[in-house]
Amino acid sequence: MDKTIAPADVTATYLLGLADDALIYTQRLGEWMSRAPQIEEDMALGNIALDLLGQARALLTRVGELDGTGRDEDALAYLRDEREFRNVHLVERPRGDFGDEMARLLWFSSYQFELYSQLTSSTDEVLAGVAAKAIKEVTYHRDHATQWVLRLGDGTPESHARMQAALDRVAPYVDELFTDTATDEAATTSGVGVLPSQLRSAATAYVRSVVDEATLAMPAEPRRRARGGRDGIHSQAMGYLLAEMQHIHRSHPDATTW
Amino acid sequence: MYGNDFRDPDEQLNAAEGGALDQLLPTATRRGEGGDFERLVSTDGRVEPRDEMPDAYRQTLIRQIAQHAHSEIIGMQPEGNWISRAPSLRRKAILLAKVQDEAGHGLYLYSAAETLGVDRSELLDKLHNGQQKYSSIFNYPTLTWADVGAIGWLVDGAAIMNQVPLCRCSYGPYARAMIRVCKEESFHQRQGFELLWTLSRGTERQRAMLQDAANRWWWPALMMFGPPDTGEAAKGGHTEQSMAWGIKRFSNDDLRQKFVDMTVPQADKLGVTLPDPDLRWNAERGHYDFGPIDWDEFWRVLKGDGPCNEERIAHRVSAHEEGAWVREAASAYADKLASRSTGAVA
């Protein structure tokens, strides 16, 4: 990244990554509504999706203020193309079975827990405020995923095998959460952000403790690692996700309000 | 929050607003003090789970509460269909929260049914194998974004008209569950109206979308009150017995008329035409007259020949079957925890 980049742009780019993670994961979690294993879980996943959507909206609004384009949350969510989205691959991964979702949620919430714990002291006041609210939400998300990984891991032989397989399938997407980009480095220098690499050991230790208690095994080092999301290089699934999310909004370019 | 151009927020939009529900609270929340069933029912008392009750009363309630719970759960599908495509993030949040509320209503209602000695899994099996019904309105598809608003405005509006009197139902747990359900439904109805109001002030295509949705949902909404049950039609149906037991308080026809009377002026405010050439104010009756309802369509859809009957049940059954391993794991884990703690005590 160009070292002369203006601080506001660094902050905006940094926040866009956090916002897009939350927004795209909301989109995937929303797919569970009416499809969860029990009604209580429809409610819980809906609740988590709503929390993440709230984070995304606050952060996108802030991005629009900082980047000088004056775009509102909807312009940022609905009118950017795929290469402009900065989310990690983990959140765009198509919905799998319930084990896959709990493996994804365990990793993502453990990452967000460490992230927002530190961002409460961000020099960007809006981000610090979002973090202060988000940490309460994410604590619940992480607990929810934890309880399910324990039940599934230490439940029946079938659920044990399926939960293990889900952890293994998610493993290639973990590294990207904790990989620093030039924007992360610039945002950390300015006091706005935190280096993802510094979150890795605490988040991994938490996941490991849950996996151990659930009588499961941490997956071996994956052969393949997802990368590039923060630079707008996504998986093929992303285009379809955006096509669905954006098409009504984009089909009515002259509509000013919904 | 509504825009500045939203109409008077104090104006009553549905049967739960304007203090209607609040007036019911003192009686609706009162716990029954027990005693003879006939005396309780005839004195507007509350029957509670511990009380003796005729088996037919119990079975009627189980059937009605289960059908209501199933409707909430199946009703998540037509609206859930639009969560991924909601055209603004604010609307996405509102819709997610609404569908989540419906899951919550399903849970309260299954719990109310369980106080009558059945369990949720048994009721879900009956939904899945077709032994128990859900509201036939959900066999219609949601084809455009405006349908999300029309469901809030018309379908929730009609449901509230039916449900507010249930807050006075003779069976205590059902009456109490209905208070919260009605409050949330009332909020949903207002949100639906506000969605449509926004479309009505939008582009020509947004207004066309609104009109199309009103055209498709108006008649099915009127059918939600059920077949005629006054005059000749009152004989032999469920209505007479349910009224005697204090489960039902008004006839289908009375509730339908109240709904029409409340909704027609709202359609005017939205600038939509309702698809009924016979719809007009009758000063003599003090009510709107409306045209004949196509009961053949009602019975056809009820019996399975609607656009989405098979799809709704197939979706529900597949979610249930795909989640079986998860529910089994949760039970097995709970058993392990229980035996570990027993072992620790021993």
PDB file of C-alpha atoms in Angstrom, chain A:
ATOM      1  CA  MET A   1       0.000   0.000   0.000  1.00  0.00           C
ATOM      2  CA  ASP A   2       1.125   3.555  -0.700  1.00  0.00           C
ATOM      3  CA  LYS A   3       2.722   4.896   2.481  1.00  0.00           C
ATOM      4  CA  THR A   4       1.462   8.406   1.727  1.00  0.00           C
ATOM      5  CA  ILE A   5      -2.171   7.330   1.954  1.00  0.00           C
ATOM      6  CA  ALA A   6      -4.265   9.731   4.000  1.00  0.00           C
ATOM      7  CA  PRO A   7      -5.129   8.514   7.516  1.00  0.00           C
ATOM      8  CA  ALA A   8      -8.861   8.868   6.883  1.00  0.00           C
ATOM      9  CA  ASP A   9      -8.545   6.484   3.948  1.00  0.00           C
ATOM     10  CA  VAL A  10      -6.614   3.984   6.031  1.00  0.00           C
ATOM     11  CA  THR A  11      -9.285   4.124   8.678  1.00  0.00           C
ATOM     12  CA  ALA A  12     -12.054   3.807   6.106  1.00  0.00           C
ATOM     13  CA  THR A  13     -10.397   0.836   4.429  1.00  0.00           C
ATOM     14  CA  TYR A  14      -9.740  -0.812   7.770  1.00  0.00           C
ATOM     15  CA  LEU A  15     -13.329  -0.325   8.919  1.00  0.00           C
ATOM     16  CA  LEU A  16     -14.642  -1.593   5.611  1.00  0.00           C
ATOM     17  CA  GLY A  17     -13.018  -4.960   6.279  1.00  0.00           C
ATOM     18  CA  LEU A  18     -14.698  -5.232   9.661  1.00  0.00           C
ATOM     19  CA  ALA A  19     -18.021  -4.041   8.252  1.00  0.00           C
ATOM     20  CA  ASP A  20     -17.953  -6.438   5.312  1.00  0.00           C
ATOM     21  CA  ASP A  21     -17.154  -9.415   7.557  1.00  0.00           C
ATOM     22  CA  ALA A  22     -20.241  -8.594   9.620  1.00  0.00           C
ATOM     23  CA  LEU A  23     -22.481  -7.867   6.626  1.00  0.00           C
ATOM     24  CA  ILE A  24     -21.583 -10.932   4.592  1.00  0.00           C
ATOM     25  CA  TYR A  25     -21.869 -13.201   7.622  1.00  0.00           C
ATOM     26  CA  THR A  26     -25.313 -11.704   8.311  1.00  0.00           C
ATOM     27  CA  GLN A  27     -26.267 -12.737   4.802  1.00  0.00           C
ATOM     28  CA  ARG A  28     -25.209 -16.345   5.412  1.00  0.00           C
ATOM     29  CA  LEU A  29     -26.784 -16.555   8.875  1.00  0.00           C
ATOM     30  CA  GLY A  30     -30.047 -15.175   7.509  1.00  0.00           C
ATOM     31  CA  GLU A  31     -30.258 -18.255   5.298  1.00  0.00           C
ATOM     32  CA  TRP A  32     -30.869 -20.345   8.418  1.00  0.00           C
ATOM     33  CA  MET A  33     -34.183 -18.678   9.267  1.00  0.00           C
ATOM     34  CA  SER A  34     -36.827 -21.448   9.094  1.00  0.00           C
ATOM     35  CA  ARG A  35     -34.102 -24.049   8.432  1.00  0.00           C
ATOM     36  CA  ALA A  36     -32.526 -24.480  11.888  1.00  0.00           C
ATOM     37  CA  PRO A  37     -32.557 -27.819  13.761  1.00  0.00           C
ATOM     38  CA  GLN A  38     -35.048 -26.456  16.301  1.00  0.00           C
ATOM     39  CA  ILE A  39     -37.106 -23.318  16.725  1.00  0.00           C
ATOM     40  CA  GLU A  40     -34.942 -21.985  19.545  1.00  0.00           C
ATOM     41  CA  GLU A  41     -32.045 -22.071  17.113  1.00  0.00           C
ATOM     42  CA  ASP A  42     -33.927 -20.125  14.434  1.00  0.00           C
ATOM     43  CA  MET A  43     -34.251 -17.425  17.081  1.00  0.00           C
ATOM     44  CA  ALA A  44     -30.640 -17.618  18.218  1.00  0.00           C
ATOM     45  CA  LEU A  45     -29.158 -17.471  14.725  1.00  0.00           C
ATOM     46  CA  GLY A  46     -31.531 -14.645  13.832  1.00  0.00           C
ATOM     47  CA  ASN A  47     -30.356 -12.808  16.898  1.00  0.00           C
ATOM     48  CA  ILE A  48     -26.697 -13.223  16.005  1.00  0.00           C
ATOM     49  CA  ALA A  49     -27.417 -12.086  12.448  1.00  0.00           C
ATOM     50  CA  LEU A  50     -29.152  -8.988  13.797  1.00  0.00           C
ATOM     51  CA  ASP A  51     -26.211  -8.155  16.052  1.00  0.00           C
ATOM     52  CA  LEU A  52     -23.796  -8.471  13.135  1.00  0.00           C
ATOM     53  CA  LEU A  53     -26.031  -6.422  10.883  1.00  0.00           C
ATOM     54  CA  GLY A  54     -26.077  -3.691  13.535  1.00  0.00           C
ATOM     55  CA  GLN A  55     -22.268  -3.695  13.610  1.00  0.00           C
ATOM     56  CA  ALA A  56     -22.122  -3.578   9.815  1.00  0.00           C
ATOM     57  CA  ARG A  57     -24.544  -0.661   9.569  1.00  0.00           C
ATOM     58  CA  ALA A  58     -22.709   1.477  12.118  1.00  0.00           C
ATOM     59  CA  LEU A  59     -19.338   0.743  10.533  1.00  0.00           C
ATOM     60  CA  LEU A  60     -20.494   1.313   6.955  1.00  0.00           C
ATOM     61  CA  THR A  61     -22.015   4.629   7.920  1.00  0.00           C
ATOM     62  CA  ARG A  62     -18.683   5.606   9.440  1.00  0.00           C
ATOM     63  CA  VAL A  63     -16.830   4.497   6.294  1.00  0.00           C
ATOM     64  CA  GLY A  64     -19.043   6.769   4.206  1.00  0.00           C
ATOM     65  CA  GLU A  65     -18.190   9.712   6.456  1.00  0.00           C
ATOM     66  CA  LEU A  66     -14.470   9.035   6.332  1.00  0.00           C
ATOM     67  CA  ASP A  67     -13.804   8.158   2.722  1.00  0.00           C
ATOM     68  CA  GLY A  68     -15.063  11.424   1.334  1.00  0.00           C
ATOM     69  CA  THR A  69     -17.595   9.858  -1.033  1.00  0.00           C
ATOM     70  CA  GLY A  70     -20.621  10.640   1.121  1.00  0.00           C
ATOM     71  CA  ARG A  71     -22.024   7.157   0.482  1.00  0.00           C
ATOM     72  CA  ASP A  72     -24.556   5.918   3.027  1.00  0.00           C
ATOM     73  CA  GLU A  73     -24.774   2.368   4.394  1.00  0.00           C
ATOM     74  CA  ASP A  74     -26.993   1.225   1.522  1.00  0.00           C
ATOM     75  CA  ALA A  75     -24.807   2.682  -1.216  1.00  0.00           C
ATOM     76  CA  LEU A  76     -21.875   0.835   0.327  1.00  0.00           C
ATOM     77  CA  ALA A  77     -23.766  -2.435   0.787  1.00  0.00           C
ATOM     78  CA  TYR A  78     -25.686  -2.510  -2.472  1.00  0.00           C
ATOM     79  CA  LEU A  79     -23.701  -0.558  -5.028  1.00  0.00           C
ATOM     80  CA  ARG A  80     -20.177  -1.863  -4.628  1.00  0.00           C
ATOM     81  CA  ASP A  81     -18.976  -4.645  -6.889  1.00  0.00           C
ATOM     82  CA  GLU A  82     -17.440  -7.859  -5.713  1.00  0.00           C
ATOM     83  CA  ARG A  83     -13.826  -6.717  -6.014  1.00  0.00           C
ATOM     84  CA  GLU A  84     -14.559  -3.814  -3.655  1.00  0.00           C
ATOM     85  CA  PHE A  85     -15.711  -6.061  -0.790  1.00  0.00           C
ATOM     86  CA  ARG A  86     -13.027  -6.620   1.845  1.00  0.00           C
ATOM     87  CA  ASN A  87     -14.444  -9.506   3.892  1.00  0.00           C
ATOM     88  CA  VAL A  88     -12.556 -12.708   4.649  1.00  0.00           C
ATOM     89  CA  HIS A  89     -13.480 -15.909   2.814  1.00  0.00           C
ATOM     90  CA  LEU A  90     -14.706 -17.597   6.003  1.00  0.00           C
ATOM     91  CA  VAL A  91     -17.894 -15.528   6.109  1.00  0.00           C
ATOM     92  CA  GLU A  92     -18.796 -15.884   2.431  1.00  0.00           C
ATOM     93  CA  ARG A  93     -18.425 -19.669   2.470  1.00  0.00           C
ATOM     94  CA  PRO A  94     -21.771 -21.203   1.438  1.00  0.00           C
ATOM     95  CA  ARG A  95     -23.980 -22.490   4.231  1.00  0.00           C
ATOM     96  CA  GLY A  96     -23.123 -26.074   5.148  1.00  0.00           C
ATOM     97  CA  ASP A  97     -24.698 -28.265   7.823  1.00  0.00           C
ATOM     98  CA  PHE A  98     -25.265 -27.085  11.371  1.00  0.00           C
ATOM     99  CA  GLY A  99     -21.833 -28.377  12.396  1.00  0.00           C
ATOM    100  CA  ASP A 100     -20.190 -26.244   9.714  1.00  0.00           C
ATOM    101  CA  GLU A 101     -22.080 -23.217  10.980  1.00  0.00           C
ATOM    102  CA  MET A 102     -21.006 -23.790  14.572  1.00  0.00           C
ATOM    103  CA  ALA A 103     -17.377 -24.332  13.499  1.00  0.00           C
ATOM    104  CA  ARG A 104     -17.504 -21.072  11.529  1.00  0.00           C
ATOM    105  CA  LEU A 105     -19.235 -19.224  14.385  1.00  0.00           C
ATOM    106  CA  LEU A 106     -16.772 -20.534  16.973  1.00  0.00           C
ATOM    107  CA  TRP A 107     -13.798 -19.245  14.990  1.00  0.00           C
ATOM    108  CA  PHE A 108     -15.407 -16.009  13.894  1.00  0.00           C
ATOM    109  CA  SER A 109     -16.737 -15.094  17.331  1.00  0.00           C
ATOM    110  CA  SER A 110     -13.448 -16.008  18.989  1.00  0.00           C
ATOM    111  CA  TYR A 111     -11.684 -13.724  16.518  1.00  0.00           C
ATOM    112  CA  GLN A 112     -14.231 -10.925  16.999  1.00  0.00           C
ATOM    113  CA  PHE A 113     -14.063 -11.332  20.770  1.00  0.00           C
ATOM    114  CA  GLU A 114     -10.321 -10.638  20.821  1.00  0.00           C
ATOM    115  CA  LEU A 115     -10.670  -7.957  18.155  1.00  0.00           C
ATOM    116  CA  TYR A 116     -13.378  -5.906  19.812  1.00  0.00           C
ATOM    117  CA  SER A 117     -11.868  -6.347  23.258  1.00  0.00           C
ATOM    118  CA  GLN A 118      -8.926  -4.330  21.969  1.00  0.00           C
ATOM    119  CA  LEU A 119     -10.820  -1.921  19.734  1.00  0.00           C
ATOM    120  CA  THR A 120     -12.719  -0.422  22.666  1.00  0.00           C
ATOM    121  CA  SER A 121      -9.652   1.823  22.985  1.00  0.00           C
ATOM    122  CA  SER A 122      -9.446   2.720  19.282  1.00  0.00           C
ATOM    123  CA  THR A 123      -8.628   6.352  18.549  1.00  0.00           C
ATOM    124  CA  ASP A 124     -11.627   6.388  16.215  1.00  0.00           C
ATOM    125  CA  GLU A 125     -14.457   7.183  18.593  1.00  0.00           C
ATOM    126  CA  VAL A 126     -17.112   5.591  16.456  1.00  0.00           C
ATOM    127  CA  LEU A 127     -15.165   2.365  16.214  1.00  0.00           C
ATOM    128  CA  ALA A 128     -14.501   2.402  19.960  1.00  0.00           C
ATOM    129  CA  GLY A 129     -18.229   2.811  20.541  1.00  0.00           C
ATOM    130  CA  VAL A 130     -19.129   0.012  18.143  1.00  0.00           C
ATOM    131  CA  ALA A 131     -16.564  -2.206  19.858  1.00  0.00           C
ATOM    132  CA  ALA A 132     -17.956  -1.475  23.324  1.00  0.00           C
ATOM    133  CA  LYS A 133     -21.402  -2.602  22.207  1.00  0.00           C
ATOM    134  CA  ALA A 134     -20.150  -5.464  20.048  1.00  0.00           C
ATOM    135  CA  ILE A 135     -18.101  -7.065  22.783  1.00  0.00           C
ATOM    136  CA  LYS A 136     -21.264  -7.833  24.754  1.00  0.00           C
ATOM    137  CA  GLU A 137     -22.901  -9.325  21.688  1.00  0.00           C
ATOM    138  CA  VAL A 138     -19.890 -11.325  20.634  1.00  0.00           C
ATOM    139  CA  THR A 139     -19.458 -12.757  24.117  1.00  0.00           C
ATOM    140  CA  TYR A 140     -22.884 -14.307  23.683  1.00  0.00           C
ATOM    141  CA  HIS A 141     -22.147 -15.496  20.128  1.00  0.00           C
ATOM    142  CA  ARG A 142     -18.995 -17.201  21.301  1.00  0.00           C
ATOM    143  CA  ASP A 143     -20.775 -18.836  24.200  1.00  0.00           C
ATOM    144  CA  HIS A 144     -23.538 -20.027  21.896  1.00  0.00           C
ATOM    145  CA  ALA A 145     -21.055 -21.618  19.493  1.00  0.00           C
ATOM    146  CA  THR A 146     -19.139 -23.098  22.420  1.00  0.00           C
ATOM    147  CA  GLN A 147     -22.207 -24.783  23.881  1.00  0.00           C
ATOM    148  CA  TRP A 148     -23.098 -26.321  20.530  1.00  0.00           C
ATOM    149  CA  VAL A 149     -19.583 -27.547  19.759  1.00  0.00           C
ATOM    150  CA  LEU A 150     -19.576 -29.233  23.174  1.00  0.00           C
ATOM    151  CA  ARG A 151     -22.968 -30.843  22.572  1.00  0.00           C
ATOM    152  CA  LEU A 152     -22.098 -31.991  19.089  1.00  0.00           C
ATOM    153  CA  GLY A 153     -18.554 -33.088  19.882  1.00  0.00           C
ATOM    154  CA  ASP A 154     -19.498 -34.953  23.040  1.00  0.00           C
ATOM    155  CA  GLY A 155     -23.022 -35.966  21.938  1.00  0.00           C
ATOM    156  CA  THR A 156     -23.521 -39.047  19.754  1.00  0.00           C
ATOM    157  CA  PRO A 157     -20.945 -40.894  17.625  1.00  0.00           C
ATOM    158  CA  GLU A 158     -22.571 -39.387  14.537  1.00  0.00           C
ATOM    159  CA  SER A 159     -22.493 -35.828  15.866  1.00  0.00           C
ATOM    160  CA  HIS A 160     -18.898 -36.280  17.005  1.00  0.00           C
ATOM    161  CA  ALA A 161     -17.854 -37.359  13.520  1.00  0.00           C
ATOM    162  CA  ARG A 162     -19.829 -34.592  11.849  1.00  0.00           C
ATOM    163  CA  MET A 163     -18.521 -31.864  14.161  1.00  0.00           C
ATOM    164  CA  GLN A 164     -14.953 -33.046  13.596  1.00  0.00           C
ATOM    165  CA  ALA A 165     -15.477 -33.052   9.831  1.00  0.00           C
ATOM    166  CA  ALA A 166     -16.914 -29.532  10.040  1.00  0.00           C
ATOM    167  CA  LEU A 167     -13.903 -28.235  11.992  1.00  0.00           C
ATOM    168  CA  ASP A 168     -11.660 -29.802   9.371  1.00  0.00           C
ATOM    169  CA  ARG A 169     -13.596 -28.175   6.524  1.00  0.00           C
ATOM    170  CA  VAL A 170     -13.413 -24.743   8.151  1.00  0.00           C
ATOM    171  CA  ALA A 171      -9.682 -24.999   8.927  1.00  0.00           C
ATOM    172  CA  PRO A 172      -8.471 -23.575   5.562  1.00  0.00           C
ATOM    173  CA  TYR A 173     -10.379 -20.352   6.283  1.00  0.00           C
ATOM    174  CA  VAL A 174      -8.906 -19.629   9.724  1.00  0.00           C
ATOM    175  CA  ASP A 175      -5.492 -18.296   8.816  1.00  0.00           C
ATOM    176  CA  GLU A 176      -6.885 -15.370   6.837  1.00  0.00           C
ATOM    177  CA  LEU A 177      -8.572 -13.986   9.980  1.00  0.00           C
ATOM    178  CA  PHE A 178      -5.169 -13.509  11.579  1.00  0.00           C
ATOM    179  CA  THR A 179      -3.111 -12.338   8.595  1.00  0.00           C
ATOM    180  CA  ASP A 180      -1.945  -8.729   8.654  1.00  0.00           C
ATOM    181  CA  THR A 181      -2.389  -6.498   5.626  1.00  0.00           C
ATOM    182  CA  ALA A 182      -0.709  -3.173   4.927  1.00  0.00           C
ATOM    183  CA  THR A 183      -3.934  -1.462   5.933  1.00  0.00           C
ATOM    184  CA  ASP A 184      -3.933  -3.285   9.274  1.00  0.00           C
ATOM    185  CA  GLU A 185      -0.382  -2.106   9.885  1.00  0.00           C
ATOM    186  CA  ALA A 186      -1.170   1.513   8.997  1.00  0.00           C
ATOM    187  CA  ALA A 187      -4.368   1.486  11.059  1.00  0.00           C
ATOM    188  CA  THR A 188      -2.511   0.016  14.031  1.00  0.00           C
ATOM    189  CA  THR A 189       0.198   2.650  13.772  1.00  0.00           C
ATOM    190  CA  SER A 190      -2.415   5.400  13.833  1.00  0.00           C
ATOM    191  CA  GLY A 191      -4.087   3.876  16.903  1.00  0.00           C
ATOM    192  CA  VAL A 192      -7.321   3.092  15.079  1.00  0.00           C
ATOM    193  CA  GLY A 193      -6.869  -0.632  14.622  1.00  0.00           C
ATOM    194  CA  VAL A 194      -5.183  -3.718  15.909  1.00  0.00           C
ATOM    195  CA  LEU A 195      -2.978  -6.236  14.122  1.00  0.00           C
ATOM    196  CA  PRO A 196      -4.921  -9.437  13.420  1.00  0.00           C
ATOM    197  CA  SER A 197      -1.760 -11.461  13.998  1.00  0.00           C
ATOM    198  CA  GLN A 198      -1.798 -10.306  17.610  1.00  0.00           C
ATOM    199  CA  LEU A 199      -5.221 -11.840  18.123  1.00  0.00           C
ATOM    200  CA  ARG A 200      -4.234 -15.258  16.883  1.00  0.00           C
ATOM    201  CA  SER A 201      -2.856 -16.901  19.996  1.00  0.00           C
ATOM    202  CA  ALA A 202      -5.679 -15.907  22.354  1.00  0.00           C
ATOM    203  CA  ALA A 203      -8.402 -16.817  19.863  1.00  0.00           C
ATOM    204  CA  THR A 204      -6.749 -20.103  18.992  1.00  0.00           C
ATOM    205  CA  ALA A 205      -6.249 -20.963  22.662  1.00  0.00           C
ATOM    206  CA  TYR A 206      -9.937 -20.411  23.276  1.00  0.00           C
ATOM    207  CA  VAL A 207     -10.999 -22.560  20.328  1.00  0.00           C
ATOM    208  CA  ARG A 208      -8.549 -25.251  21.375  1.00  0.00           C
ATOM    209  CA  SER A 209      -9.980 -25.340  24.904  1.00  0.00           C
ATOM    210  CA  VAL A 210     -13.481 -25.837  23.512  1.00  0.00           C
ATOM    211  CA  VAL A 211     -12.342 -28.446  21.009  1.00  0.00           C
ATOM    212  CA  ASP A 212     -10.517 -30.356  23.760  1.00  0.00           C
ATOM    213  CA  GLU A 213     -13.465 -30.302  26.118  1.00  0.00           C
ATOM    214  CA  ALA A 214     -15.721 -31.426  23.258  1.00  0.00           C
ATOM    215  CA  THR A 215     -13.462 -34.509  22.868  1.00  0.00           C
ATOM    216  CA  LEU A 216     -12.563 -33.317  19.365  1.00  0.00           C
ATOM    217  CA  ALA A 217      -9.168 -32.700  17.783  1.00  0.00           C
ATOM    218  CA  MET A 218      -7.748 -29.494  16.376  1.00  0.00           C
ATOM    219  CA  PRO A 219      -7.436 -30.016  12.626  1.00  0.00           C
ATOM    220  CA  ALA A 220      -4.006 -30.620  11.133  1.00  0.00           C
ATOM    221  CA  GLU A 221      -2.431 -27.721   9.243  1.00  0.00           C
ATOM    222  CA  PRO A 222      -4.570 -27.369   6.130  1.00  0.00           C
ATOM    223  CA  ARG A 223      -2.962 -27.874   2.756  1.00  0.00           C
ATOM    224  CA  ARG A 224      -4.886 -24.973   1.272  1.00  0.00           C
ATOM    225  CA  ARG A 225      -5.406 -21.571   2.852  1.00  0.00           C
ATOM    226  CA  ALA A 226      -7.965 -19.001   1.764  1.00  0.00           C
ATOM    227  CA  ARG A 227      -6.424 -15.613   1.146  1.00  0.00           C
ATOM    228  CA  GLY A 228      -7.079 -12.350  -0.636  1.00  0.00           C
ATOM    229  CA  GLY A 229     -10.464 -11.358   0.795  1.00  0.00           C
ATOM    230  CA  ARG A 230      -9.123  -8.104   2.221  1.00  0.00           C
ATOM    231  CA  ASP A 231      -7.894  -7.226  -1.288  1.00  0.00           C
ATOM    232  CA  GLY A 232     -11.251  -8.029  -2.834  1.00  0.00           C
ATOM    233  CA  ILE A 233     -10.218 -11.424  -4.198  1.00  0.00           C
ATOM    234  CA  HIS A 234     -13.072 -13.720  -3.254  1.00  0.00           C
ATOM    235  CA  SER A 235     -14.362 -17.211  -3.903  1.00  0.00           C
ATOM    236  CA  GLN A 236     -16.808 -17.975  -6.699  1.00  0.00           C
ATOM    237  CA  ALA A 237     -19.616 -18.129  -4.150  1.00  0.00           C
ATOM    238  CA  MET A 238     -19.296 -14.409  -3.457  1.00  0.00           C
ATOM    239  CA  GLY A 239     -20.709 -13.253  -6.783  1.00  0.00           C
ATOM    240  CA  TYR A 240     -23.897 -15.219  -6.247  1.00  0.00           C
ATOM    241  CA  LEU A 241     -24.251 -13.955  -2.693  1.00  0.00           C
ATOM    242  CA  LEU A 242     -23.978 -10.356  -3.879  1.00  0.00           C
ATOM    243  CA  ALA A 243     -26.241 -10.911  -6.870  1.00  0.00           C
ATOM    244  CA  GLU A 244     -28.978 -12.065  -4.528  1.00  0.00           C
ATOM    245  CA  MET A 245     -28.373  -9.413  -1.890  1.00  0.00           C
ATOM    246  CA  GLN A 246     -28.133  -6.495  -4.306  1.00  0.00           C
ATOM    247  CA  HIS A 247     -30.484  -7.221  -7.165  1.00  0.00           C
ATOM    248  CA  ILE A 248     -33.697  -5.538  -5.963  1.00  0.00           C
ATOM    249  CA  HIS A 249     -31.865  -2.426  -4.889  1.00  0.00           C
ATOM    250  CA  ARG A 250     -29.972  -2.261  -8.197  1.00  0.00           C
ATOM    251  CA  SER A 251     -33.054  -3.033 -10.283  1.00  0.00           C
ATOM    252  CA  HIS A 252     -34.531   0.287  -9.170  1.00  0.00           C
ATOM    253  CA  PRO A 253     -31.746   2.797  -9.760  1.00  0.00           C
ATOM    254  CA  ASP A 254     -34.175   5.726  -9.631  1.00  0.00           C
ATOM    255  CA  ALA A 255     -35.701   4.696  -6.279  1.00  0.00           C
ATOM    256  CA  THR A 256     -34.478   6.998  -3.528  1.00  0.00           C
ATOM    257  CA  THR A 257     -36.050   5.243  -0.582  1.00  0.00           C
ATOM    258  CA  TRP A 258     -37.261   1.792   0.476  1.00  0.00           C
TER     259      TRP A 258
END
